[in-house]
Coordinates of C-alpha atoms and ligand atoms in Angstrom, one line a residue:
M1 CA 21.2 -5.2 2.8
P2 CA 21.1 -8.4 0.8
I3 CA 18.1 -10.7 1.3
D4 CA 18.9 -14.4 1.1
A5 CA 17.3 -16.2 -1.7
P6 CA 14.7 -18.7 -0.6
E7 CA 15.2 -22.4 -1.4
N8 CA 13.3 -23.4 -4.4
S9 CA 10.7 -26.0 -3.5
G10 CA 11.2 -27.2 -7.0
N11 CA 7.8 -28.7 -7.3
K12 CA 6.3 -28.2 -10.7
K13 CA 4.7 -31.6 -10.8
S14 CA 1.1 -32.5 -11.4
S15 CA -1.5 -29.7 -11.7
K16 CA -0.3 -27.9 -8.6
L17 CA 1.4 -24.6 -8.8
L18 CA 3.6 -24.4 -5.8
F19 CA 5.4 -21.3 -4.5
P20 CA 9.0 -21.2 -3.2
A21 CA 9.6 -22.5 0.3
G22 CA 9.5 -19.6 2.8
F23 CA 7.2 -17.5 0.6
L24 CA 5.5 -14.8 2.5
W25 CA 1.7 -15.0 2.4
G26 CA -0.2 -12.3 4.1
V27 CA -2.4 -9.3 3.9
A28 CA -1.8 -5.5 3.8
T29 CA -3.5 -2.7 5.6
S30 CA -2.8 0.9 6.6
A31 CA -3.3 2.6 9.9
Y32 CA -5.6 5.4 8.9
Q33 CA -7.8 3.2 6.9
I34 CA -8.5 0.7 9.7
E35 CA -7.6 2.1 13.2
G36 CA -10.3 4.7 13.6
K37 CA -10.4 8.1 15.4
N38 CA -7.1 9.4 14.0
S39 CA -8.2 12.9 14.8
N40 CA -4.7 14.4 14.9
A41 CA -4.1 13.6 11.2
D42 CA -4.3 16.1 8.3
W43 CA -6.6 13.7 6.5
W44 CA -9.1 14.0 9.4
S45 CA -9.3 17.8 8.8
W46 CA -9.6 17.1 5.1
E47 CA -12.7 15.1 5.9
Q48 CA -14.1 17.8 8.2
Q49 CA -13.9 20.2 5.2
G50 CA -16.1 17.9 3.2
K51 CA -13.4 16.9 0.7
T52 CA -14.3 13.1 1.0
R53 CA -17.4 11.1 0.3
E54 CA -17.5 10.0 4.0
S55 CA -15.5 10.6 7.2
S56 CA -13.4 7.8 8.5
G57 CA -14.8 8.0 12.1
N58 CA -14.2 4.6 13.8
A59 CA -13.1 3.1 10.5
C60 CA -12.7 -0.6 11.5
A61 CA -11.8 0.2 15.1
Y62 CA -8.7 -1.9 14.7
W63 CA -7.2 0.2 17.5
D64 CA -9.7 -1.4 19.8
F65 CA -10.2 -4.7 18.2
W66 CA -6.8 -5.7 16.9
K67 CA -6.7 -8.8 19.0
K68 CA -9.8 -10.1 17.1
D69 CA -8.1 -9.2 13.8
H70 CA -4.9 -10.9 14.7
E71 CA -7.0 -14.0 15.5
L72 CA -8.3 -13.8 12.0
L73 CA -4.8 -13.6 10.6
S74 CA -3.9 -16.8 12.5
E75 CA -7.0 -18.5 11.2
L76 CA -6.1 -17.5 7.7
G77 CA -2.6 -19.0 8.2
A78 CA -0.9 -15.8 7.2
N79 CA 2.9 -15.7 8.0
S80 CA 3.2 -12.0 7.4
F81 CA 1.1 -8.8 8.0
R82 CA 1.7 -5.4 6.5
L83 CA 0.5 -2.6 8.7
S84 CA 1.4 1.1 9.0
L85 CA 2.2 3.3 11.9
E86 CA 0.2 6.5 12.3
W87 CA 2.6 9.4 12.8
S88 CA -0.1 11.6 14.2
R89 CA -0.7 9.1 17.0
I90 CA 3.0 8.7 17.8
E91 CA 3.8 12.4 17.6
P92 CA 0.5 14.2 18.2
S93 CA 2.2 17.6 18.8
E94 CA 5.6 18.7 17.5
G95 CA 8.5 16.9 19.3
Q96 CA 6.1 15.3 21.9
F97 CA 5.9 11.6 21.4
S98 CA 3.0 9.7 22.9
A99 CA 4.3 6.9 25.3
A100 CA 0.8 5.4 25.3
A101 CA 0.6 5.1 21.5
I102 CA 4.1 3.6 21.3
R103 CA 3.2 1.1 24.0
D104 CA 0.1 0.1 22.1
Y105 CA 2.0 -0.4 18.9
R106 CA 4.6 -2.5 20.8
E107 CA 1.8 -4.7 22.0
I108 CA 0.4 -5.0 18.5
L109 CA 3.7 -6.0 17.0
Q110 CA 4.6 -8.3 19.9
D111 CA 1.3 -10.1 19.4
L112 CA 2.1 -10.6 15.8
K113 CA 5.5 -12.0 16.7
K114 CA 3.9 -14.4 19.2
R115 CA 1.8 -15.7 16.4
N116 CA 4.9 -16.2 14.2
I117 CA 3.7 -13.5 11.8
K118 CA 6.4 -11.4 10.1
T119 CA 5.8 -7.7 10.6
I120 CA 6.0 -5.5 7.4
V121 CA 5.8 -2.0 8.7
T122 CA 5.1 1.1 6.7
F123 CA 6.3 4.3 8.3
W124 CA 4.2 6.7 6.2
H125 CA 0.9 5.7 4.4
W126 CA -0.1 9.2 3.4
T127 CA -1.3 10.8 6.6
S128 CA 0.7 13.4 8.6
P129 CA 0.1 15.1 12.0
I130 CA -1.9 18.3 11.7
W131 CA 1.0 20.3 13.3
F132 CA 3.3 19.0 10.5
A133 CA 0.9 19.8 7.8
E134 CA 0.2 23.3 9.1
K135 CA 3.6 24.4 10.0
Y136 CA 5.8 22.6 7.5
G137 CA 4.4 20.2 4.8
L138 CA 6.5 18.2 2.4
H139 CA 7.2 21.1 0.1
K140 CA 9.2 22.8 2.9
K141 CA 12.8 21.6 3.5
E142 CA 12.3 21.4 7.3
S143 CA 10.0 18.5 6.6
V144 CA 13.0 16.2 6.1
E145 CA 14.4 16.8 9.5
K146 CA 11.0 16.4 11.2
F147 CA 10.3 13.2 9.4
L148 CA 13.7 11.7 10.1
R149 CA 13.2 12.4 13.8
Y150 CA 10.0 10.4 13.7
G151 CA 11.8 7.6 11.9
E152 CA 14.6 7.5 14.5
K153 CA 11.9 7.3 17.3
I154 CA 10.2 4.4 15.6
M155 CA 13.5 2.5 15.3
D156 CA 14.4 3.2 18.9
E157 CA 11.1 2.2 20.3
L158 CA 9.8 -0.4 17.9
G159 CA 12.7 -1.4 15.7
D160 CA 13.4 -4.7 17.4
L161 CA 9.9 -5.9 16.4
I162 CA 10.0 -5.0 12.7
D163 CA 11.0 -7.5 10.0
I164 CA 10.7 -5.4 6.9
V165 CA 10.3 -1.7 6.5
V166 CA 8.3 0.2 3.8
T167 CA 9.4 3.8 4.4
I168 CA 6.8 5.4 2.1
N169 CA 3.7 3.9 0.5
E170 CA 3.4 4.9 -3.2
P171 CA 5.0 8.3 -3.0
M172 CA 3.6 9.5 -6.3
V173 CA 0.0 9.2 -5.2
P174 CA 0.1 11.7 -2.4
L175 CA 2.5 13.8 -4.4
G176 CA 0.3 13.9 -7.5
M177 CA -3.0 14.2 -5.6
G178 CA -1.7 16.5 -2.9
F179 CA 0.4 18.9 -5.0
L180 CA -0.9 18.7 -8.6
T181 CA -4.6 17.8 -8.7
G182 CA -5.3 19.1 -5.2
K183 CA -7.6 16.2 -4.3
F184 CA -5.6 15.0 -1.3
P185 CA -4.3 17.3 1.5
P186 CA -2.6 19.7 1.4
G187 CA -4.7 20.4 -1.7
F188 CA -2.2 22.3 -3.8
K189 CA -2.2 22.6 -7.6
N190 CA 1.3 23.9 -7.8
P191 CA 4.0 22.2 -9.9
Y192 CA 6.8 24.1 -8.1
R193 CA 5.7 22.8 -4.7
F194 CA 5.2 19.4 -6.3
F195 CA 8.9 19.2 -7.3
R196 CA 10.0 20.5 -4.0
A197 CA 7.9 17.9 -2.2
A198 CA 9.1 15.1 -4.4
K199 CA 12.7 16.1 -3.8
N200 CA 12.1 16.2 0.0
L201 CA 10.3 12.9 0.0
A202 CA 13.2 11.2 -1.8
Q203 CA 15.6 12.7 0.7
I204 CA 13.4 11.5 3.5
H205 CA 13.5 8.0 2.1
K206 CA 17.2 8.0 1.7
G207 CA 17.7 9.4 5.2
L208 CA 15.5 6.7 6.7
Y209 CA 17.2 4.0 4.7
K210 CA 20.6 5.0 6.2
S211 CA 19.3 5.5 9.7
I212 CA 17.4 2.2 9.8
H213 CA 20.4 0.3 8.5
A214 CA 22.6 2.0 11.1
K215 CA 20.4 0.4 13.8
R216 CA 19.2 -2.9 12.2
N217 CA 20.0 -5.2 9.4
I218 CA 16.5 -5.5 7.9
P219 CA 15.2 -5.0 4.4
V220 CA 14.1 -1.4 3.6
G221 CA 12.3 -0.1 0.5
I222 CA 9.2 1.7 -0.7
T223 CA 6.1 0.6 -2.6
Y224 CA 5.2 1.6 -6.1
L225 CA 1.7 1.8 -7.4
Y226 CA 2.6 -0.3 -10.4
N227 CA -0.5 -1.0 -12.5
Y228 CA -0.2 -2.3 -16.0
Y229 CA -0.3 0.6 -18.5
F230 CA -1.4 -0.5 -21.9
S231 CA -2.5 1.0 -25.2
A232 CA -4.4 -1.1 -27.8
G233 CA -4.1 -0.1 -31.4
N234 CA -1.9 2.4 -33.0
N235 CA -3.0 5.7 -31.6
I236 CA 0.3 7.3 -31.0
L237 CA -1.0 10.0 -28.6
E238 CA -2.5 7.2 -26.4
K239 CA 0.8 5.3 -26.5
I240 CA 2.6 8.4 -25.4
A241 CA 0.1 9.1 -22.6
N242 CA 0.3 5.5 -21.3
S243 CA 4.1 5.6 -21.3
A244 CA 4.1 9.0 -19.6
A245 CA 1.6 7.8 -17.0
K246 CA 3.8 4.8 -16.2
W247 CA 6.9 6.9 -16.1
F248 CA 5.3 9.3 -13.7
R249 CA 3.9 6.6 -11.3
V250 CA 7.1 4.5 -11.2
N251 CA 10.3 5.8 -12.8
F252 CA 10.1 9.4 -11.7
F253 CA 10.6 8.4 -8.0
S254 CA 12.7 5.2 -8.5
R255 CA 15.4 7.2 -10.3
K256 CA 15.6 9.6 -7.3
I257 CA 16.2 6.8 -4.8
K258 CA 18.4 4.5 -6.9
G259 CA 20.7 2.4 -4.7
F260 CA 18.6 3.0 -1.6
E261 CA 16.2 0.0 -1.9
D262 CA 16.7 -3.6 -0.7
Y263 CA 13.7 -4.9 -2.6
V264 CA 11.1 -3.6 -5.1
G265 CA 7.6 -3.3 -3.5
I266 CA 4.8 -3.6 -6.0
D267 CA 1.2 -2.6 -5.5
Y268 CA -0.7 -4.0 -8.5
Y269 CA -4.4 -3.5 -8.9
R270 CA -5.6 -3.1 -12.5
L271 CA -5.2 -2.3 -16.2
V272 CA -4.8 1.4 -16.8
R273 CA -5.6 2.5 -20.4
M274 CA -5.4 6.2 -21.1
K275 CA -7.9 7.2 -23.7
F276 CA -7.9 10.5 -25.6
D277 CA -10.7 12.7 -24.2
P278 CA -10.0 16.4 -24.9
K279 CA -12.7 17.5 -22.4
N280 CA -10.9 15.9 -19.4
S281 CA -8.8 18.3 -17.5
N282 CA -7.7 15.8 -14.8
Y283 CA -5.2 14.0 -17.0
F284 CA -4.4 16.7 -19.5
G285 CA -7.0 15.6 -22.1
F286 CA -7.0 11.9 -21.4
R287 CA -9.2 9.7 -19.2
I288 CA -8.7 6.2 -17.8
E289 CA -10.9 3.7 -19.4
E290 CA -13.4 2.2 -16.9
D291 CA -15.2 -1.1 -16.2
K292 CA -18.8 0.1 -15.8
N293 CA -19.6 -2.9 -13.7
N294 CA -17.0 -2.2 -11.0
V295 CA -17.6 0.0 -8.0
M296 CA -14.5 2.0 -8.7
G297 CA -14.5 1.5 -12.5
W298 CA -11.4 -0.6 -12.3
I299 CA -10.6 -3.1 -15.1
S300 CA -9.3 -6.4 -13.7
Y301 CA -6.4 -7.7 -15.7
P302 CA -4.6 -10.7 -14.1
E303 CA -2.0 -11.0 -16.8
G304 CA -0.9 -7.5 -16.0
I305 CA 0.7 -8.7 -12.7
Y306 CA 2.8 -11.1 -14.7
R307 CA 3.8 -8.5 -17.1
V308 CA 4.7 -6.1 -14.4
L309 CA 6.8 -8.7 -12.5
M310 CA 8.7 -9.6 -15.7
E311 CA 9.3 -6.0 -16.5
V312 CA 10.7 -5.3 -12.9
S313 CA 12.8 -8.5 -13.1
K314 CA 14.4 -7.3 -16.3
E315 CA 15.2 -3.9 -14.9
S316 CA 16.3 -4.8 -11.4
K317 CA 18.1 -7.6 -9.7
L318 CA 16.4 -6.9 -6.4
P319 CA 13.9 -9.3 -4.8
I320 CA 10.3 -8.4 -5.3
Y321 CA 7.4 -8.3 -2.8
I322 CA 3.8 -7.8 -3.9
M323 CA 2.9 -5.5 -1.2
E324 CA -0.7 -5.0 -2.3
N325 CA -3.1 -6.6 -4.8
G326 CA -6.8 -6.5 -4.5
R327 CA -10.2 -5.7 -5.9
P328 CA -12.9 -3.2 -4.9
T329 CA -16.3 -4.8 -5.0
N330 CA -19.7 -4.5 -3.4
A331 CA -19.7 -8.1 -2.5
G332 CA -21.5 -9.8 0.4
L333 CA -20.2 -13.0 1.9
E334 CA -20.4 -15.0 -1.3
D335 CA -17.8 -13.0 -2.9
A336 CA -17.0 -15.1 -6.0
E337 CA -15.4 -12.2 -7.7
R338 CA -12.6 -11.8 -5.1
T339 CA -11.9 -15.6 -5.1
E340 CA -11.6 -15.5 -8.9
F341 CA -9.4 -12.4 -8.6
L342 CA -7.1 -14.2 -6.2
N343 CA -6.8 -17.4 -8.2
S344 CA -6.2 -15.7 -11.5
H345 CA -3.7 -13.2 -10.2
L346 CA -1.8 -15.8 -8.2
A347 CA -1.6 -18.1 -11.2
Y348 CA 0.2 -15.3 -13.0
V349 CA 2.4 -14.6 -10.1
G350 CA 3.4 -18.3 -10.1
K351 CA 4.1 -18.2 -13.8
A352 CA 6.4 -15.2 -13.3
I353 CA 8.2 -17.1 -10.6
Q354 CA 8.6 -20.1 -12.8
E355 CA 10.1 -17.8 -15.5
G356 CA 12.7 -16.5 -13.0
A357 CA 11.0 -13.5 -11.3
D358 CA 12.4 -13.4 -7.7
V359 CA 9.1 -12.8 -5.9
R360 CA 9.3 -13.3 -2.2
G361 CA 5.9 -12.6 -1.0
Y362 CA 2.2 -11.8 -1.7
L363 CA 0.1 -9.5 0.5
H364 CA -3.5 -9.2 -0.4
W365 CA -5.2 -5.9 0.0
S366 CA -6.9 -6.2 2.4
L367 CA -7.8 -8.2 5.4
L368 CA -10.9 -6.1 6.2
D369 CA -13.2 -3.8 4.3
N370 CA -11.8 -0.4 5.2
Y371 CA -11.9 3.3 4.6
E372 CA -11.0 4.0 1.0
W373 CA -9.9 7.6 1.2
L374 CA -11.9 9.9 -1.1
E375 CA -14.4 7.0 -1.8
G376 CA -15.3 6.4 1.9
F377 CA -16.6 3.0 2.9
R378 CA -18.4 2.1 -0.3
P379 CA -15.8 -0.1 -2.1
R380 CA -15.3 -3.3 -0.3
F381 CA -11.7 -4.7 -0.4
G382 CA -11.9 -7.2 2.5
L383 CA -11.4 -10.9 2.7
V384 CA -13.4 -10.2 5.8
E385 CA -16.6 -8.2 5.7
I386 CA -17.2 -5.4 8.2
D387 CA -20.6 -4.4 9.4
Y388 CA -20.0 -0.7 9.9
Q389 CA -23.0 -0.4 12.3
T390 CA -21.9 -3.2 14.7
L391 CA -18.2 -3.5 13.6
E392 CA -18.8 -7.2 13.5
R393 CA -16.2 -9.1 11.3
K394 CA -17.4 -11.9 9.0
P395 CA -15.0 -13.8 6.9
R396 CA -16.1 -14.1 3.2
K397 CA -15.7 -17.1 1.0
S398 CA -12.6 -15.6 -0.5
F399 CA -11.0 -15.7 3.0
Y400 CA -11.4 -19.4 3.0
A401 CA -10.2 -19.7 -0.6
Y402 CA -7.0 -17.8 0.4
K403 CA -6.6 -19.8 3.5
K404 CA -6.5 -22.9 1.4
I405 CA -4.0 -21.4 -1.0
I406 CA -1.7 -20.5 2.0
E407 CA -2.1 -24.0 3.5
N408 CA -1.1 -25.6 0.1
N409 CA 1.7 -23.0 -0.5
G410 CA 0.1 -22.6 -3.9
L411 CA -2.8 -23.3 -6.2
E412 CA -4.4 -26.5 -7.1
Ligands
BGC501 C1 -3.2 2.3 -1.5 C2 -4.3 1.9 -0.5 C3 -5.7 1.9 -1.1 C4 -5.6 0.9 -2.3 C5 -7.0 0.8 -3.0 C6 -3.4 1.6 -2.8 O1 -2.9 2.2 -3.8 O2 -2.0 2.0 -0.9 O3 -4.2 2.8 0.6 O4 -6.7 1.6 -0.2 O5 -4.7 1.3 -3.2 O6 -7.3 2.0 -3.6

């Protein structure tokens, strides 16, 4: 469905960089990474098998403390919040939907509405119920029907409280990690199953797109992990590897769902530079260059978000939402690195908007420190620090810096 263009606030004056009126400012999260105790999920079993650095356990206990976290959203001044629904909570056994879980999600969404916060809801952020993983899995064609039934249920029970849908978060991550490298569940290294799963996931998205629109006129899309792939110098092999990596992450799936998106959802984090390294088997003889000073080795590259936005604008007429952008650190409350990250990236988002990119919103990853999949709790992504012993929440300086940006609808 078409999304109306926002009015241009038209203020380019002085040294302020203002964003369009009605711009969505918010934060992004995912259920499994914050809720805690999602013991019916395949990822939970994965943790029990020792495949991750740590187990998610209580995570941030958002399931118990969401009221506190929504208070933080209001204090931040966010007008949008991206959260995901945990399929394994909603349908803990096949065909049996949990009325209690649905009621709790209704309360969560209603509370956001009361606060005037737009709800951006992801239907699948990588975790599936154990029954689904054991009996079906994305590589089996029955997965499509099972997934679509879950989608119908969401729309029937919660659809009236949803403003924007992300059907699937970054499909190529669970597909690549789950079916090619074997690092995520179901742990296959099987190209045949990979292609089957990719085909089914694309069909799932298209099915959801149609069934959501049959019930409600809201924007529907997916997110792409869309980092900036770059090769310095003239090494032709590296250039090919970088183009191939970008094609795999973005174009492989976008081509399969062409015409079934109302917006382009971008998750941008870093510069990815593939370097030739014949000993590395993970990426077929290449490795991703690392920043030795970063907790996950990620190279921060603010200009990359501008380049990505301009690239997307050239290729598509659809509105763009930055559905995730953030930095893993081991910061305490001072957190100068995240503040600098926010300012520099948003300056480039503003530049892209001024040059015509139709960006409608920016969601920072993340509100809270959270469970970072294979890496456990070590990388800190939060504007708010979590003390994992007491589960106390403490806003960092970056929280207040972002609050100010939101208040001003832009940068000084
Ligand atoms: C994922 C998140 C993850 C973040 C940081 C994104 O690609 O959607 O689940 O926590 O990256 O790695």
